[in-house]
mmCIF file of C-alpha atoms and ligand atoms in Angstrom:
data_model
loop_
_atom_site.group_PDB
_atom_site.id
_atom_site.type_symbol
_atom_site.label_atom_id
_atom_site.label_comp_id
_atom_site.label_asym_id
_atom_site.label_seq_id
_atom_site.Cartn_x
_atom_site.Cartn_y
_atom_site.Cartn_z
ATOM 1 C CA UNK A 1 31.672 1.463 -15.086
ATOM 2 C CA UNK A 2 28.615 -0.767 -15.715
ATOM 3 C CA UNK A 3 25.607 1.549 -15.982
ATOM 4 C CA UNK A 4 23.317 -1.237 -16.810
ATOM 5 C CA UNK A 5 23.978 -3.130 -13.837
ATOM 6 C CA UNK A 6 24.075 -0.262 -11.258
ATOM 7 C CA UNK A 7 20.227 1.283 -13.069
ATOM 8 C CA UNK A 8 19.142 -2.671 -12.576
ATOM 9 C CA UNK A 9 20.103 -2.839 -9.272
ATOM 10 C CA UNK A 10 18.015 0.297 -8.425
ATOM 11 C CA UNK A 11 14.340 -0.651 -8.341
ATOM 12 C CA UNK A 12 12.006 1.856 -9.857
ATOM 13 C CA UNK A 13 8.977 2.289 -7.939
ATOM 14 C CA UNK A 14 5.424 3.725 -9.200
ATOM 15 C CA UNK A 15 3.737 5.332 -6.342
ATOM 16 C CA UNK A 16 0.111 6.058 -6.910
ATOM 17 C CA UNK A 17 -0.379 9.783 -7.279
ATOM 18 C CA UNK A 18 -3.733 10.245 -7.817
ATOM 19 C CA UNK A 19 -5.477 11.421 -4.612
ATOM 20 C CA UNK A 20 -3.752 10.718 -0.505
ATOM 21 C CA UNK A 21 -0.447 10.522 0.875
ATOM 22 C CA UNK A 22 1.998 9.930 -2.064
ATOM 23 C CA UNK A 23 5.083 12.033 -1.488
ATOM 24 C CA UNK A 24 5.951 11.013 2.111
ATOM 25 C CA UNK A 25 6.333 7.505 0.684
ATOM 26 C CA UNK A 26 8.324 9.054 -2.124
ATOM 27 C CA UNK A 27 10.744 10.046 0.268
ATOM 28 C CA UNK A 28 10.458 6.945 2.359
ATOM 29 C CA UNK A 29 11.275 4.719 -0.605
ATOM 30 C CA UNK A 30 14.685 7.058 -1.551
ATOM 31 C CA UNK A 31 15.595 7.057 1.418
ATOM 32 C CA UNK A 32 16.107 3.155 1.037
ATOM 33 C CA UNK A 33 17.853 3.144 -1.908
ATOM 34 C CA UNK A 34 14.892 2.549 -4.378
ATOM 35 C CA UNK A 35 14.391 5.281 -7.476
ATOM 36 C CA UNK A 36 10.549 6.579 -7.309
ATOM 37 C CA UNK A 37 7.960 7.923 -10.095
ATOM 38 C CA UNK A 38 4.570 9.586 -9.529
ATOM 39 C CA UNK A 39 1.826 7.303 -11.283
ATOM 40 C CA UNK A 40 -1.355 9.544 -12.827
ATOM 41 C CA UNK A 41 -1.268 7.761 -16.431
ATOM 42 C CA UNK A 42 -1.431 4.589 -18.072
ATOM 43 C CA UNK A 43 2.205 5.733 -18.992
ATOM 44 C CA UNK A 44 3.969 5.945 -15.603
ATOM 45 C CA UNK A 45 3.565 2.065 -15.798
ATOM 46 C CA UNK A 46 6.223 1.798 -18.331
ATOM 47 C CA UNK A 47 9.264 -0.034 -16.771
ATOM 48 C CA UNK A 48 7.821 -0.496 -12.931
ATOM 49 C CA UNK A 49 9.594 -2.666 -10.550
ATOM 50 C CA UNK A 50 6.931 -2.015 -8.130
ATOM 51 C CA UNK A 51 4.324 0.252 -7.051
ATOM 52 C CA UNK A 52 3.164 1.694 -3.571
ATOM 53 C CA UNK A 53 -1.097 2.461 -3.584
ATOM 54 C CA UNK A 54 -0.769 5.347 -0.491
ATOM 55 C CA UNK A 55 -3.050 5.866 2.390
ATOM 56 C CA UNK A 56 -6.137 8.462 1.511
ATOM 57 C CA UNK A 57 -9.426 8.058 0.768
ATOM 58 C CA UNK A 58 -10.332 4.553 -0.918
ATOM 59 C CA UNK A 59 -13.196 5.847 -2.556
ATOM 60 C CA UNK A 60 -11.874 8.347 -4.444
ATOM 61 C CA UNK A 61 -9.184 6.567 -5.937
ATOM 62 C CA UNK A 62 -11.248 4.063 -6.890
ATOM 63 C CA UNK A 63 -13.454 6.532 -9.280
ATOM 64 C CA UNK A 64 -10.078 8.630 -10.102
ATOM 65 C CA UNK A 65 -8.984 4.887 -11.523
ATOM 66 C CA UNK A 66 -11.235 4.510 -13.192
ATOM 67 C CA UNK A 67 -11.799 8.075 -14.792
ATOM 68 C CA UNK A 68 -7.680 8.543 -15.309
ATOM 69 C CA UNK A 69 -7.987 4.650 -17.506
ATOM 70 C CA UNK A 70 -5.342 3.035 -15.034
ATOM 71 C CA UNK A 71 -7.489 0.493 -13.123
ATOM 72 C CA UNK A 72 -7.005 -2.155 -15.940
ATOM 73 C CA UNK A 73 -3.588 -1.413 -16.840
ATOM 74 C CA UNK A 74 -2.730 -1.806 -13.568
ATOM 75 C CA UNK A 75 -4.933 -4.656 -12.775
ATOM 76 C CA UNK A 76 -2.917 -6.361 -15.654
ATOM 77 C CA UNK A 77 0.235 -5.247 -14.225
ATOM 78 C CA UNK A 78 -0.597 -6.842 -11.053
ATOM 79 C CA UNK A 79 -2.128 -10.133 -12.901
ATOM 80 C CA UNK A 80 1.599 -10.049 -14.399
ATOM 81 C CA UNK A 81 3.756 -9.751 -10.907
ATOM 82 C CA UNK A 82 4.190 -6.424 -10.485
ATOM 83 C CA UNK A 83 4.933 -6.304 -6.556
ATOM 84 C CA UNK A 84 2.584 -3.978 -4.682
ATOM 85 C CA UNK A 85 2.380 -2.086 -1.409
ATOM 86 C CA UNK A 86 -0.749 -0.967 -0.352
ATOM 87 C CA UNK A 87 -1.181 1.120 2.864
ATOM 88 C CA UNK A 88 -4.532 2.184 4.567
ATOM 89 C CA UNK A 89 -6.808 3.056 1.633
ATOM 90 C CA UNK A 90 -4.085 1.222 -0.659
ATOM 91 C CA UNK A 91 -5.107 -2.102 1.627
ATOM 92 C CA UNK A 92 -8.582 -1.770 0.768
ATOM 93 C CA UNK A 93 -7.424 -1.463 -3.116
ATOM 94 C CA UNK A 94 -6.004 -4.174 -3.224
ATOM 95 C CA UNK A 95 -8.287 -6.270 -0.608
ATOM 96 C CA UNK A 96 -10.410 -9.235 -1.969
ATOM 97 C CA UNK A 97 -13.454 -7.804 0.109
ATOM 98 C CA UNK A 98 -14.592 -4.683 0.941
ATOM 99 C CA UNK A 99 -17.038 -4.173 3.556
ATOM 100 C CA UNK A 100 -18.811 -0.577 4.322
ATOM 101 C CA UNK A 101 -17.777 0.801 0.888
ATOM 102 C CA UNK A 102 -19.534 2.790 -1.437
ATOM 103 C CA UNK A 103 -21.460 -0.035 -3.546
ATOM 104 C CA UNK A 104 -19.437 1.450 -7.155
ATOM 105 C CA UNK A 105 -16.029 1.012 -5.082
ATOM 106 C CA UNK A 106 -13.683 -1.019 -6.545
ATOM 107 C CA UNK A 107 -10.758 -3.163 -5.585
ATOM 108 C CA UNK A 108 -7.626 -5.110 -7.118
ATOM 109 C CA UNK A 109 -9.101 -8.629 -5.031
ATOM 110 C CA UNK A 110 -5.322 -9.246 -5.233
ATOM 111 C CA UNK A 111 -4.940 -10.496 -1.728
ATOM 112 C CA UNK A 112 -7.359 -12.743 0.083
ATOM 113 C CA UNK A 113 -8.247 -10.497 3.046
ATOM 114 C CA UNK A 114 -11.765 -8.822 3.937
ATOM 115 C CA UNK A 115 -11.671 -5.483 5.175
ATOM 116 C CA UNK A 116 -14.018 -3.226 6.684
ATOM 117 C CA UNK A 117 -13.772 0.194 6.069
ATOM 118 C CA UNK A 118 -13.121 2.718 9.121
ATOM 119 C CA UNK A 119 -13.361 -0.507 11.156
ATOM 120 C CA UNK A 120 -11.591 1.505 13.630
ATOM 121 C CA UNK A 121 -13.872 4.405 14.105
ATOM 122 C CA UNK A 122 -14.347 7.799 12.429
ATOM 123 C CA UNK A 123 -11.478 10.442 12.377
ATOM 124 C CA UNK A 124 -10.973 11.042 16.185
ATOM 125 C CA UNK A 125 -10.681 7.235 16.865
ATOM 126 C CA UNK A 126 -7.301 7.593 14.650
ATOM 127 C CA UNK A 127 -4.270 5.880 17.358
ATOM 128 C CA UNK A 128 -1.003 5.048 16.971
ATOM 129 C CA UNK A 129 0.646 2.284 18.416
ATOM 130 C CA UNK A 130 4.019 0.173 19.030
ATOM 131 C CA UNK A 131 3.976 -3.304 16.910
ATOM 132 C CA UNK A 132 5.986 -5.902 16.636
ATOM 133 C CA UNK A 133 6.493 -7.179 12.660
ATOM 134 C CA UNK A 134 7.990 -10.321 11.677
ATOM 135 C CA UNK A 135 11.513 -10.428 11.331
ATOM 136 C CA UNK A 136 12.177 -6.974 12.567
ATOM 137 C CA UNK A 137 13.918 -6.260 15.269
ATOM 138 C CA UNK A 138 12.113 -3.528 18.043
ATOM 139 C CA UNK A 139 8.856 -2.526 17.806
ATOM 140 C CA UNK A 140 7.462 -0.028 14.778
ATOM 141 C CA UNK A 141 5.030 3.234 15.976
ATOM 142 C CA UNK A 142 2.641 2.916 13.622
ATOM 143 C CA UNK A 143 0.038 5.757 12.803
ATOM 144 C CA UNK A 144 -3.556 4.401 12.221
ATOM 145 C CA UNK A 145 -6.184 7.235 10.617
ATOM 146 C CA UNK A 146 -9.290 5.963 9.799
ATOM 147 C CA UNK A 147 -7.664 2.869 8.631
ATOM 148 C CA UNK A 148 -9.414 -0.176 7.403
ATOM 149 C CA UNK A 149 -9.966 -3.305 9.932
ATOM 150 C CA UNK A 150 -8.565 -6.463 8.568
ATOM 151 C CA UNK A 151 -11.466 -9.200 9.265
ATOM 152 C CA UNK A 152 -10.605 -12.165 7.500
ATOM 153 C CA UNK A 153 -7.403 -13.819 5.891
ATOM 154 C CA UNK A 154 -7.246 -16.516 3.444
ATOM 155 C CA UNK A 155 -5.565 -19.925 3.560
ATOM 156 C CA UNK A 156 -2.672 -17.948 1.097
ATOM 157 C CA UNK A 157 -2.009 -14.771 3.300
ATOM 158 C CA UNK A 158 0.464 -14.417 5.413
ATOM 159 C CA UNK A 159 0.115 -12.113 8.662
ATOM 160 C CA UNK A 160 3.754 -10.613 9.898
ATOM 161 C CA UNK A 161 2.054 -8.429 12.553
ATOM 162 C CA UNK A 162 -0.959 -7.639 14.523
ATOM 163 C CA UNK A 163 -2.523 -5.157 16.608
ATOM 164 C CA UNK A 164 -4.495 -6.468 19.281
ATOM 165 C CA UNK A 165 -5.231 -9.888 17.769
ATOM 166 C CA UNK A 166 -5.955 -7.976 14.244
ATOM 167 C CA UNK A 167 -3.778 -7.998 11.330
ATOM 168 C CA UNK A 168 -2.472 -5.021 10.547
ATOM 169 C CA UNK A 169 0.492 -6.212 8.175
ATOM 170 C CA UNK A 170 0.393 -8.692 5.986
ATOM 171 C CA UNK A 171 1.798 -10.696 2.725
ATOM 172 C CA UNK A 172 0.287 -12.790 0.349
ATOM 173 C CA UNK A 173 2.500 -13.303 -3.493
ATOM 174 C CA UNK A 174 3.646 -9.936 -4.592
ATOM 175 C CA UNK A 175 1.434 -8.318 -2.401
ATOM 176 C CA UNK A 176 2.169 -6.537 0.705
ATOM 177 C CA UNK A 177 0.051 -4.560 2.893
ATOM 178 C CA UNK A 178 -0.318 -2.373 6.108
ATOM 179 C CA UNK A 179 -3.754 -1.005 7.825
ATOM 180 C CA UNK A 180 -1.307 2.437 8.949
ATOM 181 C CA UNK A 181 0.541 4.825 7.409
ATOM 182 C CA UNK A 182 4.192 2.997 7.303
ATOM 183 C CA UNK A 183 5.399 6.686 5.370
ATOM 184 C CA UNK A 184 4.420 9.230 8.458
ATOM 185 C CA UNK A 185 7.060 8.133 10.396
ATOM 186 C CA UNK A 186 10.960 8.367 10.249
ATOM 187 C CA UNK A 187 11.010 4.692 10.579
ATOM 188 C CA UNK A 188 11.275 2.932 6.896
ATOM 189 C CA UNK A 189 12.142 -0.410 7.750
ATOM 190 C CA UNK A 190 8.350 -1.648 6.258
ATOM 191 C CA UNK A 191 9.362 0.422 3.103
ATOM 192 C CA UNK A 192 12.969 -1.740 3.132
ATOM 193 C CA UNK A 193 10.908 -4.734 3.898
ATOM 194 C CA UNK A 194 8.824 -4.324 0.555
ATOM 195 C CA UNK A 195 11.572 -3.886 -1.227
ATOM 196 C CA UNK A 196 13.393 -6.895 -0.452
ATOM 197 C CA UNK A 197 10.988 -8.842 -2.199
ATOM 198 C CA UNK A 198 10.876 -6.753 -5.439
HETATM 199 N N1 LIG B 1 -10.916 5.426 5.570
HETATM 200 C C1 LIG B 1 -10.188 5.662 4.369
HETATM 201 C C2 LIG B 1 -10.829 4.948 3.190
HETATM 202 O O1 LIG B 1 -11.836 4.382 3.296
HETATM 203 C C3 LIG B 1 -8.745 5.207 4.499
HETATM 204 C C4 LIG B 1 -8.016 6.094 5.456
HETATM 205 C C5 LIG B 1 -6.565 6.257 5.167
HETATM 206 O O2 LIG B 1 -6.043 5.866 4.125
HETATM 207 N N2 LIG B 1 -5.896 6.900 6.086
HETATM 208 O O3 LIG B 1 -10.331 4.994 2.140
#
């Protein structure tokens, strides 16, 4: 028996529980292998191997950061290496720019990418849509709700797929991000992806 070994060998991941869609990626993340905890307060950092920022509504989290005291732990975290995944609203959370956002929104800037906000369309311009993702093999459906238009990469970002000429998954450092909603499907090879690099 070597308990220390097999808990190491487990990640823990922090998913972002404040507001949006955190317990489908709970599930996702179990389901490959990877330990999960809810993240409300400054405590749920304790011990992270990673955290997921869920899809939802960008805005919101942003105050609910700021009002719950976890925007600078976790802005330190990040600052530190904590690996991130940030899907739909967790894109623009982490993105460097946000365009169409409320002017008090605010963001990680942890990855050099501009986004625009709904720069899809309102609610009934939500699509999904086969994509092909960087060493993956076979397409992944991938469920886009209001999501956030990806409209300019730095020199330091990598882009693993697009939709239509747009990124729509991407990697820069510790940070990894999708303009979908990677958790609504059965298909959790994005999730494994993340983890690989944690
Ligand atoms: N449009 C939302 C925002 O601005 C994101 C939508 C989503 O996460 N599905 O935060």
């Amino acid at each position: 028996m070597l308990p220390d070994t097999a808990s190491r060998s487990t990640p823990l991941v922090g998913v972002l529980a404040l507001q949006g869609a955190f317990n489908a990626h709970q599930i996702a993340l179990e389901s490959c292998g990877a330990e999960t905890r809810q993240v409300r307060v400054r405590a749920d950092l304790d011990g992270l191997d990673a955290l997921v920022m869920p899809g939802g509504e960008s805005t919101t989290m942003s105050r609910l950061l700021t009002t719950s005291g976890l925007f600078d732990p976790i802005a330190e975290r990040i600052s530190d290496g904590l690996a991130v995944f940030g899907t739909c609203a967790g894109m623009i959370l982490l993105a460097g720019d946000v365009l169409d956002g409320r002017p008090d929104q605010r963001s990680f800037a942890a990855i050099d990418i501009a986004v625009r906000r709904n720069g899809y369309g309102r609610q009934v311009d939500s699509f999904e849509a086969d994509i092909e993702v960087a060493s993956l093999d076979g397409p992944v459906h991938a469920v886009f709700i209001r999501a956030p238009k990806v409209v300019s990469c730095g020199p330091s970002v990598t882009v693993l797929a697009e939709h239509d000429g747009v990124p729509v998954v991407a990697k820069s450092g510790r940070m990894f991000v999708a303009s979908f909603h990677p958790e609504l499907t059965p298909d959790h090879r994005l999730h494994s992806l993340f983890l690989q690099e944690v």
